[in-house]
PDB file of C-alpha atoms and ligand atoms in Angstrom:
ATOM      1  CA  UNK A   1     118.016 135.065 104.165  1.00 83.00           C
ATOM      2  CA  UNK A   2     118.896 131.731 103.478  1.00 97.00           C
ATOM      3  CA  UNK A   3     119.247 130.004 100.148  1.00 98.00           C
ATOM      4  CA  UNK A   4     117.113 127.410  99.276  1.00 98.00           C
ATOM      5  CA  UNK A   5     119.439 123.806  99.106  1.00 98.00           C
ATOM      6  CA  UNK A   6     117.989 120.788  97.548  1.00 98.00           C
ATOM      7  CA  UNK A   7     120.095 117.535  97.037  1.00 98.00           C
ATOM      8  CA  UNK A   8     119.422 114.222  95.627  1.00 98.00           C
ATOM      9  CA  UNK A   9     120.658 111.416  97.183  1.00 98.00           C
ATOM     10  CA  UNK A  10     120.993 108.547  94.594  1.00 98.00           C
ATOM     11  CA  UNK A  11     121.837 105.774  97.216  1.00 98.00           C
ATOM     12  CA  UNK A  12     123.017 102.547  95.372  1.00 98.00           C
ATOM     13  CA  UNK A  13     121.390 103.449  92.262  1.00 98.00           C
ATOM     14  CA  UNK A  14     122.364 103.752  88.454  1.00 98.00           C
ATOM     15  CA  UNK A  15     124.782 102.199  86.477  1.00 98.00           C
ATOM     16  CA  UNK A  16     127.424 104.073  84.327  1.00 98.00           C
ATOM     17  CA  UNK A  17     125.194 105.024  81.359  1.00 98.00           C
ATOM     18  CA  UNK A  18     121.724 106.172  83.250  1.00 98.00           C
ATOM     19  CA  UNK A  19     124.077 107.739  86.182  1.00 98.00           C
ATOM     20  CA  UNK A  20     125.520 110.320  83.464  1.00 98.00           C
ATOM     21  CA  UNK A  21     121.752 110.396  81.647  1.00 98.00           C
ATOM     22  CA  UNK A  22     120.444 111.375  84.934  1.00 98.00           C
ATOM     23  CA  UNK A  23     123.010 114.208  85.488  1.00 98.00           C
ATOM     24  CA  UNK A  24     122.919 115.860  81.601  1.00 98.00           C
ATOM     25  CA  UNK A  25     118.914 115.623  82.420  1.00 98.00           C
ATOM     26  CA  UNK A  26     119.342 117.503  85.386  1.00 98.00           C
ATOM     27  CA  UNK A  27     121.399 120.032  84.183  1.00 98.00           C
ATOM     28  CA  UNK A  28     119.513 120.622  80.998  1.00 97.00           C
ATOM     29  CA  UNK A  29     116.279 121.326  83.235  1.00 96.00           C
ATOM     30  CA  UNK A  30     118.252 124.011  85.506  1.00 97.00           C
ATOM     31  CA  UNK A  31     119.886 125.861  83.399  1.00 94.00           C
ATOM     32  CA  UNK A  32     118.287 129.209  84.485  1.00 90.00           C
ATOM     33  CA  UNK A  33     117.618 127.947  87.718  1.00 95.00           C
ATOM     34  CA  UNK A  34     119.888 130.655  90.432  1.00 94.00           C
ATOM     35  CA  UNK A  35     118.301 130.725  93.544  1.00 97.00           C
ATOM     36  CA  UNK A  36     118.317 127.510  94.693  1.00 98.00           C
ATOM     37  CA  UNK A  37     121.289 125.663  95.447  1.00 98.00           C
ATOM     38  CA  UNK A  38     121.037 122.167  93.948  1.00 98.00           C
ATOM     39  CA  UNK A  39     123.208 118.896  94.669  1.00 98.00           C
ATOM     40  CA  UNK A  40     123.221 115.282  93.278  1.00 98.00           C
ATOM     41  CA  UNK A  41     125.259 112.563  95.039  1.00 99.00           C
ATOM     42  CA  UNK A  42     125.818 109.462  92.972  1.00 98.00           C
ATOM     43  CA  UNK A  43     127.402 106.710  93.998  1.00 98.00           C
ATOM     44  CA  UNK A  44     131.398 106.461  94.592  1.00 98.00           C
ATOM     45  CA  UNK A  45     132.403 104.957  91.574  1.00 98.00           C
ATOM     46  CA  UNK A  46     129.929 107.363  89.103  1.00 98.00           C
ATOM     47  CA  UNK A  47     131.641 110.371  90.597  1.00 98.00           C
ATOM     48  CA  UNK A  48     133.891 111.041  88.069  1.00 98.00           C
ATOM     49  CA  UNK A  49     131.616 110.929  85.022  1.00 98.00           C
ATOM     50  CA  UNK A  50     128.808 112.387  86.878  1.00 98.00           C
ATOM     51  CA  UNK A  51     131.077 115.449  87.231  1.00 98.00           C
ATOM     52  CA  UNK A  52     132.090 115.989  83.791  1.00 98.00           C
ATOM     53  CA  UNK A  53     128.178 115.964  83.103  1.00 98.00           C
ATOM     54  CA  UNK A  54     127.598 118.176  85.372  1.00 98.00           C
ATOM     55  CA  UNK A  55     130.590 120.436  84.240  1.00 95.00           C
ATOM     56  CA  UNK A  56     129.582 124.178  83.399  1.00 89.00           C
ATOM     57  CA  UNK A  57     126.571 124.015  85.413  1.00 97.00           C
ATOM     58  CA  UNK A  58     125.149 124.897  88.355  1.00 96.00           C
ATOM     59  CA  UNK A  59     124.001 121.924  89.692  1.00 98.00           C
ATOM     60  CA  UNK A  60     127.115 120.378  92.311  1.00 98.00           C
ATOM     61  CA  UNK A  61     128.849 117.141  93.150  1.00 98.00           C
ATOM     62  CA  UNK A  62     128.193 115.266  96.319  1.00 98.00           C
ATOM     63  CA  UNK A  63     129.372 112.008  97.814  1.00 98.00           C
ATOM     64  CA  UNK A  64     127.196 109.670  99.902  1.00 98.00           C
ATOM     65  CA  UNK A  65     129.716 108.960 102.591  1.00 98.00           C
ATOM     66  CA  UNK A  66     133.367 109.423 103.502  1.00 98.00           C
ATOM     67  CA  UNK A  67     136.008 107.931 105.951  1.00 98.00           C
ATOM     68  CA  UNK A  68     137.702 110.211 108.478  1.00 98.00           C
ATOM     69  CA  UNK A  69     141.627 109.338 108.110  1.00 98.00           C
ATOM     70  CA  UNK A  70     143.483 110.283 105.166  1.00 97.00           C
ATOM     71  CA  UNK A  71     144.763 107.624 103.632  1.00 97.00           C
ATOM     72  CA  UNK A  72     146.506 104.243 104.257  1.00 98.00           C
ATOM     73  CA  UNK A  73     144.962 100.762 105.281  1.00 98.00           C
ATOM     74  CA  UNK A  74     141.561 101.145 105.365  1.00 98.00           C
ATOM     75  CA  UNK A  75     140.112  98.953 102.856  1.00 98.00           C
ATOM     76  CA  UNK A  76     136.964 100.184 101.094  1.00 97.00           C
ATOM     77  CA  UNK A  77     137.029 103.430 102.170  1.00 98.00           C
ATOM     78  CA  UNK A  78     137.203 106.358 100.631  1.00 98.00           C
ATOM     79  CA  UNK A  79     138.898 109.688 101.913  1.00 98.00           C
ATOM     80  CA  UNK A  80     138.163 113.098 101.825  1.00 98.00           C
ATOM     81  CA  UNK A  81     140.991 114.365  99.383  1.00 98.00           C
ATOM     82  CA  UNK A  82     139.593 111.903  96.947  1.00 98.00           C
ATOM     83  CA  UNK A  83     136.115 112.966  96.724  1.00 98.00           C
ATOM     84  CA  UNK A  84     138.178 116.279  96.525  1.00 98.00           C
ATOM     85  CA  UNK A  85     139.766 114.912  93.594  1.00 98.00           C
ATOM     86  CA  UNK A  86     136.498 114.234  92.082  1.00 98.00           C
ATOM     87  CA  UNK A  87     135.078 117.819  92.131  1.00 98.00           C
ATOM     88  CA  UNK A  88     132.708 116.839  95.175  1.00 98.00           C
ATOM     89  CA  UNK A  89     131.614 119.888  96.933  1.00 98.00           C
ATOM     90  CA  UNK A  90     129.432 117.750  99.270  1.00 98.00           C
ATOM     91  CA  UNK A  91     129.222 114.799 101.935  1.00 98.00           C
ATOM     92  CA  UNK A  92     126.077 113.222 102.866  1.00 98.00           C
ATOM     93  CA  UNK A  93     127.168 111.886 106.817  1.00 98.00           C
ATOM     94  CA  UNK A  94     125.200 110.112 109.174  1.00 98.00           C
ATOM     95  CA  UNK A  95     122.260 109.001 106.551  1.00 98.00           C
ATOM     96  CA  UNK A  96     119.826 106.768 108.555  1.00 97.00           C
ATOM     97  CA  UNK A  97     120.468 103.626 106.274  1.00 97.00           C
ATOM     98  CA  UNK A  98     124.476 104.161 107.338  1.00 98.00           C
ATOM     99  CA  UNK A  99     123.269 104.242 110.895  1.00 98.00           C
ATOM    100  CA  UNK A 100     120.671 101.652 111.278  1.00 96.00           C
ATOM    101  CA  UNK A 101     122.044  99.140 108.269  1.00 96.00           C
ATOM    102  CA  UNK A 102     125.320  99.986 108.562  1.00 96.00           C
ATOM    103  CA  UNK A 103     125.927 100.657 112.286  1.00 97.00           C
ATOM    104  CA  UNK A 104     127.584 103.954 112.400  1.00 98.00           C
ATOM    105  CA  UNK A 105     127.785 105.356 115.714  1.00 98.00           C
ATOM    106  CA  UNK A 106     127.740 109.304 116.488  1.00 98.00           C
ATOM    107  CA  UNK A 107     130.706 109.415 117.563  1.00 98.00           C
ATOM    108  CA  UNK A 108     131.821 107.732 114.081  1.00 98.00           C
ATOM    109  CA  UNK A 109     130.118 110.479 112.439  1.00 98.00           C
ATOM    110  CA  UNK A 110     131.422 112.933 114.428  1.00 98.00           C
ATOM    111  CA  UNK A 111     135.283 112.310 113.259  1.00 98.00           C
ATOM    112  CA  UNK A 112     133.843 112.490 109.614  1.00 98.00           C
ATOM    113  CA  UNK A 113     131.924 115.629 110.459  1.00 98.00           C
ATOM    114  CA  UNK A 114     135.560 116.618 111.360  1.00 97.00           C
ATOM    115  CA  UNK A 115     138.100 115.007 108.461  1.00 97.00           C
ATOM    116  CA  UNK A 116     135.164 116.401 105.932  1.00 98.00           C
ATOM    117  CA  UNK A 117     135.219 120.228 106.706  1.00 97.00           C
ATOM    118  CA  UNK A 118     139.028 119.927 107.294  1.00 96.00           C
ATOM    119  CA  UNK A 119     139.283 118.713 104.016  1.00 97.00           C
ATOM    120  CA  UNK A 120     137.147 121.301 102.645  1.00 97.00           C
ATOM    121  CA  UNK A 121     133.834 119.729 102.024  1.00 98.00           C
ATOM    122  CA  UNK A 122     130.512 120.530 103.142  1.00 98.00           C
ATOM    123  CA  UNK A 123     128.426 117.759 104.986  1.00 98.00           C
ATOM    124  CA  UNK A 124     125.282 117.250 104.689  1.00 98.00           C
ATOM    125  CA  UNK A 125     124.518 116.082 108.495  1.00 98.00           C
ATOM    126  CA  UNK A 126     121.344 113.600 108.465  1.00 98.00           C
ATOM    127  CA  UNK A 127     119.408 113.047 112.027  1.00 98.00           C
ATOM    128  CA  UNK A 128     115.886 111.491 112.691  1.00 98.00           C
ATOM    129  CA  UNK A 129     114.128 109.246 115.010  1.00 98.00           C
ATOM    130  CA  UNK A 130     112.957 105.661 114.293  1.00 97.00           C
ATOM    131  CA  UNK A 131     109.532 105.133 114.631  1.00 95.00           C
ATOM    132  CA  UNK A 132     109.025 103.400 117.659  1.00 96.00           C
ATOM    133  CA  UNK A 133     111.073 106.655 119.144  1.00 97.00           C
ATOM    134  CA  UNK A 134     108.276 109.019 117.782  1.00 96.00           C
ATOM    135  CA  UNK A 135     105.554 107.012 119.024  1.00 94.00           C
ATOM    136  CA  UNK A 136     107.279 106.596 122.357  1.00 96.00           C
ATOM    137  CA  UNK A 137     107.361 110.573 122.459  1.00 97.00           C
ATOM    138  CA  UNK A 138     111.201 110.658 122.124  1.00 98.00           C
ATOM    139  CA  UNK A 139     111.899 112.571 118.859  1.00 98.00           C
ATOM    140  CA  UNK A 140     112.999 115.681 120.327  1.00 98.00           C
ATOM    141  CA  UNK A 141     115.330 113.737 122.654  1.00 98.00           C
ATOM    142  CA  UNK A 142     116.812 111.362 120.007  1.00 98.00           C
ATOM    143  CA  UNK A 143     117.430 114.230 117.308  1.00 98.00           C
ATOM    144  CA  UNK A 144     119.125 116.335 119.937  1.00 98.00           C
ATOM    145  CA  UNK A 145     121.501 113.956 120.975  1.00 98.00           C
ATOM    146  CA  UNK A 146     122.754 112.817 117.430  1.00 98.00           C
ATOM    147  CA  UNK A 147     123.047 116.870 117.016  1.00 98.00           C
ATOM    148  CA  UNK A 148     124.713 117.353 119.994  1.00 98.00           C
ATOM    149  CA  UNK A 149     127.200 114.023 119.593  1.00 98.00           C
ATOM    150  CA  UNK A 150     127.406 114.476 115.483  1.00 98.00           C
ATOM    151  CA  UNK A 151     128.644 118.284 116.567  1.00 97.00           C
ATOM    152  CA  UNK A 152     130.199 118.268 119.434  1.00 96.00           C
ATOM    153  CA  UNK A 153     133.971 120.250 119.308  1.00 94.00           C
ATOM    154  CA  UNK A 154     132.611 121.634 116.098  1.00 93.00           C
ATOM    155  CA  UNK A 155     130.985 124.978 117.705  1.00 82.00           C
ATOM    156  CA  UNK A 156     133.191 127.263 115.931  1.00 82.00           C
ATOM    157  CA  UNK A 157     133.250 129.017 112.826  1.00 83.00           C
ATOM    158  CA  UNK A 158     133.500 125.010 111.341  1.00 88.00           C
ATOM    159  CA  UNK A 159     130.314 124.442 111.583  1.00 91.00           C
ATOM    160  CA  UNK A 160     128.820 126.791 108.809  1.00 91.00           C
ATOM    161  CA  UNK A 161     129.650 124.346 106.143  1.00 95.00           C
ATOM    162  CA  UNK A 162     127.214 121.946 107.711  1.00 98.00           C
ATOM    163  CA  UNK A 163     123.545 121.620 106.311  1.00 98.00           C
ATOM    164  CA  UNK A 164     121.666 119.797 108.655  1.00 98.00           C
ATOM    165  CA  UNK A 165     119.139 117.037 107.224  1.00 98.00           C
ATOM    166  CA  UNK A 166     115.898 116.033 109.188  1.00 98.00           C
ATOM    167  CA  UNK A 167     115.006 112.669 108.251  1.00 98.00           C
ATOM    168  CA  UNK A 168     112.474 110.638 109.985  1.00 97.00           C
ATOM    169  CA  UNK A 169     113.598 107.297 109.405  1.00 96.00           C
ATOM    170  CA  UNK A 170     109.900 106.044 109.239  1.00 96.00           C
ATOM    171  CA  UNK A 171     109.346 108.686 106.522  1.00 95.00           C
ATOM    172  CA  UNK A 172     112.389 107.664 104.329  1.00 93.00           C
ATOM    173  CA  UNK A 173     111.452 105.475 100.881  1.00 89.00           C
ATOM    174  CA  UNK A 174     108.446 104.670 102.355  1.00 90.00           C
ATOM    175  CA  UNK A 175     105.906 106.962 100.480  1.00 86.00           C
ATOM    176  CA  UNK A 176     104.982 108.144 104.466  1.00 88.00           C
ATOM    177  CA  UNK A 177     105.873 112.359 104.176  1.00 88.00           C
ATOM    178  CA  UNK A 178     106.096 113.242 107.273  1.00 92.00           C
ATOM    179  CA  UNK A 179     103.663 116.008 107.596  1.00 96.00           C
ATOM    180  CA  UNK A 180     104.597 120.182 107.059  1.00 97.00           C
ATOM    181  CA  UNK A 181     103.719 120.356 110.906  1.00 97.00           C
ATOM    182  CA  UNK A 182     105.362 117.334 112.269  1.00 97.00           C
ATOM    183  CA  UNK A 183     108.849 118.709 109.826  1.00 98.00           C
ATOM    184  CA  UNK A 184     108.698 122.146 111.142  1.00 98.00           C
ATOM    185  CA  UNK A 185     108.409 121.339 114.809  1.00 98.00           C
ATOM    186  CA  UNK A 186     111.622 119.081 114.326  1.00 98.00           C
ATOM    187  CA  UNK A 187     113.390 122.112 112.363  1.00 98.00           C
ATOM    188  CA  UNK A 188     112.674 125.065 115.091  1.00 98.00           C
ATOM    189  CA  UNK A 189     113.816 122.458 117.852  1.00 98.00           C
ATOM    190  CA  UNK A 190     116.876 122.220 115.498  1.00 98.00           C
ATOM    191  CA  UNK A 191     117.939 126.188 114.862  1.00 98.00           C
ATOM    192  CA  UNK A 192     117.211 126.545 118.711  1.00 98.00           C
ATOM    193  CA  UNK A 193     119.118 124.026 119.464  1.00 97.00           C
ATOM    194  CA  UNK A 194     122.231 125.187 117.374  1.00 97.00           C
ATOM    195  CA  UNK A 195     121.316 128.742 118.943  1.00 96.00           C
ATOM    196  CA  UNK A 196     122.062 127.228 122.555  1.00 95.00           C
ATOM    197  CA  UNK A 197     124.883 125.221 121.316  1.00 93.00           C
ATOM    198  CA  UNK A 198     126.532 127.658 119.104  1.00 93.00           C
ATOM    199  CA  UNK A 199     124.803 131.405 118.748  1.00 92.00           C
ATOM    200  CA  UNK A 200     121.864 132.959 117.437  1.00 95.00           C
ATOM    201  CA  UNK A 201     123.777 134.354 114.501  1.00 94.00           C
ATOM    202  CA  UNK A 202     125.137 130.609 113.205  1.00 95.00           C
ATOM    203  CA  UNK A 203     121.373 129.585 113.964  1.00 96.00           C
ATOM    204  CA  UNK A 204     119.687 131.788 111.749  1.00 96.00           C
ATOM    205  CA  UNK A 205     122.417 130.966 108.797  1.00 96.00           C
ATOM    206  CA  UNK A 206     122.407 127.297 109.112  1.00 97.00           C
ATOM    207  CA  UNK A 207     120.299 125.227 106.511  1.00 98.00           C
ATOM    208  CA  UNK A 208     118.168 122.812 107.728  1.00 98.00           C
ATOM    209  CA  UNK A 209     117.028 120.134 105.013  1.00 98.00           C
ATOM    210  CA  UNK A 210     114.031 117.834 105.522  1.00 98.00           C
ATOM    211  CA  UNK A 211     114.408 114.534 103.999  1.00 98.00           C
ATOM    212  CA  UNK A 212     111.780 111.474 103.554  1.00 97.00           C
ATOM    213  CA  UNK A 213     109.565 110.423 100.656  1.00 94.00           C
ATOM    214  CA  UNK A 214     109.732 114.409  99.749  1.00 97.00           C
ATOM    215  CA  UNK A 215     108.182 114.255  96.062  1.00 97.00           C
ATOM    216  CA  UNK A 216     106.955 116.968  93.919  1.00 98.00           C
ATOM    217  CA  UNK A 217     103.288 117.210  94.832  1.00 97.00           C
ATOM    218  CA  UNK A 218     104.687 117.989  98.853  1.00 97.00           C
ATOM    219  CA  UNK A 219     107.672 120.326  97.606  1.00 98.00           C
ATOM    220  CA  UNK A 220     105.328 123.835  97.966  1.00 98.00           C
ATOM    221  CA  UNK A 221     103.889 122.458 101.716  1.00 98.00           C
ATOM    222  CA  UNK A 222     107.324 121.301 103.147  1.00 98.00           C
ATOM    223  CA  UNK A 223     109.310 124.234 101.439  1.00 98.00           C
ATOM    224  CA  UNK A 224     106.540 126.832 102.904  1.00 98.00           C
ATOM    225  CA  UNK A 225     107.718 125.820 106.764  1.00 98.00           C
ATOM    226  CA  UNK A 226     109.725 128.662 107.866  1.00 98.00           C
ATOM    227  CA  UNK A 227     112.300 126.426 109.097  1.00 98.00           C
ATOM    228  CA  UNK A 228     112.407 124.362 106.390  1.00 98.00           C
ATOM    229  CA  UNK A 229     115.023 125.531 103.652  1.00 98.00           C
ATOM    230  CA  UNK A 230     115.421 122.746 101.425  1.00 98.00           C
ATOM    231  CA  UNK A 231     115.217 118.948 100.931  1.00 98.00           C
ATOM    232  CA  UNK A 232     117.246 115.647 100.888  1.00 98.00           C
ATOM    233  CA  UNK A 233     115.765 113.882  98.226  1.00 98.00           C
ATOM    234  CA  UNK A 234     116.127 110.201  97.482  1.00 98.00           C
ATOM    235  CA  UNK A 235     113.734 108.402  95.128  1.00 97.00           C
ATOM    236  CA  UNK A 236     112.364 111.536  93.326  1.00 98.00           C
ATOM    237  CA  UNK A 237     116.117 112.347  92.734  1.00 98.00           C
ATOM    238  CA  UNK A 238     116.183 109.423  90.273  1.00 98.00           C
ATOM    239  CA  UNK A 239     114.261 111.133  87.861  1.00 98.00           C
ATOM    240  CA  UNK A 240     115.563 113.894  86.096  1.00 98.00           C
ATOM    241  CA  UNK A 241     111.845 115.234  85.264  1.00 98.00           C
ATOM    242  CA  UNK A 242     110.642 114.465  89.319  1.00 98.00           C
ATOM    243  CA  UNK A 243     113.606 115.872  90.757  1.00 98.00           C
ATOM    244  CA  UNK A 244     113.510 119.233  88.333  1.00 98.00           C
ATOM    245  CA  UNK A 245     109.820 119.927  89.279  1.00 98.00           C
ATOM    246  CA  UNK A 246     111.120 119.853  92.981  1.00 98.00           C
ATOM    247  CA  UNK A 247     113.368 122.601  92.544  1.00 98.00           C
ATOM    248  CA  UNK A 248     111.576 124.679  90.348  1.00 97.00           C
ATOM    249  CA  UNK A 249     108.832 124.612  92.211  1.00 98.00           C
ATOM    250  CA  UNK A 250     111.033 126.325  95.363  1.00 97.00           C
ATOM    251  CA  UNK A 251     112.879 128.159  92.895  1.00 95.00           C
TER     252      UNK A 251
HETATM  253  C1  PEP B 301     117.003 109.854 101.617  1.00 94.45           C
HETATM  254  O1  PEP B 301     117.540 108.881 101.137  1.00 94.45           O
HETATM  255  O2  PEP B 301     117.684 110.677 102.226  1.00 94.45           O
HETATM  256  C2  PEP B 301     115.558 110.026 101.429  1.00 94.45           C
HETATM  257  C3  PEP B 301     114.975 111.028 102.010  1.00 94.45           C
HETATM  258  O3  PEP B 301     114.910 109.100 100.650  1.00 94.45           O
HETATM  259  P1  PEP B 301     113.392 109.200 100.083  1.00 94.45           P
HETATM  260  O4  PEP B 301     113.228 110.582  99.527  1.00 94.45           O
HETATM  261  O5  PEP B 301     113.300 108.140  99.061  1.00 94.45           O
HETATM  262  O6  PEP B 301     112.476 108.976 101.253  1.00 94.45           O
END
């Protein structure tokens, strides 16, 4: 049986005050939610105060990226030990707006798949197709080989503390859900996938999140795929009342 994970992804969103307003408002509305495992990822530098809001509770800490060495001359970045440091528990990696604004290549992902569960975090690995990719029939194609490059030399007992997000980049922030169907086809592709590549047993465990313009009134649909097993939220995560409803409704 697999737990229920739902994570809000706050992108580059908040500022010091309504970051830590959003958190307390979050926590207050869980507080005797148990059965679903809940996340919010704020941005780097609202890490620290989001986590003494979130102290106590049971909601976690998550980070929306990392960089794979471990320290030295890499300006900008950010390495695991630090988000360590800062009480995160989880890494988004390989979000589509990293990959297609950002240009982060699988293999770059990979390495941070790597550094991240070395350094005892648990990444929340984001695939999807573009939309000219689904409507040139290619989804299946173009989500298997991010899975296979994002994982590859991680088919070992590694690899549980990945989630796996589907995200349709057409269906992310742009109101477009993509439909319970269209997300559970993706997500059995996925667990057989990881079945072939890994085993049946790691398969059956692993979490796979859908992700894009996921909103209360589509939580019950989405969450009643049997391959679906939580969500990657983004702009319902920015409200403490939106994102709440979410959770309580799979809860
Ligand atoms: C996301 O950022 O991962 C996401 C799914 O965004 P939204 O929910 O806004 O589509």
């Amino acid at each position: 049986m697999r737990k229920p994970f739902i994570a809000g992804n706050w992108k580059m969103n908040t500022n010091s005050a309504t970051a830590v307003a959003l958190a307390a408002g979050v926590v207050n509305e869980l507080q005797d939610v148990d059965t679903v495992d809940v996340a919010v990822c704020p941005p780097y530098v609202y890490l620290q105060s989001v986590a003494a809001a979130l102290s106590a509770s049971n909601v976690a800490l998550g980070a929306q990226d990392v960089y794979f060495e471990d320290n030295g001359a890499f300006t900008g970045e950010i390495s695991c030990q630090m988000l360590k440091d800062c009480c995160c528990t989880y890494v988004i990696l390989g979000h589509s707006e990293r990959r297609h604004v950002l240009g982060e290549t699988d293999e770059l992902i990979n390495k941070k798949l790597k550094a991240a569960i070395a350094g005892g975090l648990m990444p929340i690995f984001c695939v999807g197709e573009l939309l000219e990719e689904r409507d040139a029939g290619k989804t299946m194609d173009v989500v298997e080989g991010q899975i296979r490059k994002g994982l590859d030399g991680l088919c070992d007992e590694r690899i549980q503390a990945i989630t796996i997000a589907y995200e349709p980049v057409w269906a992310i922030g742009t109101g477009r859900t993509a439909t319970p169907e269209q997300a559970q086809e993706v997500h059995a592709m996925i667990r057989q996938l990881i079945a072939t590549i890994c085993d049946k047993s790691v398969a059956d465990a692993m979490r796979i999140q859908y992700g894009g313009s996921a909103k209360p009134s589509n939580t019950a649909e989405l969450m009643a795929q049997p391959d679906v097993d939580g969500l990657l939220v983004g702009g319902a995560s920015l409200k403490a009342e939106d994102f709440s409803k979410m959770i309580k409704t799979v809860a």
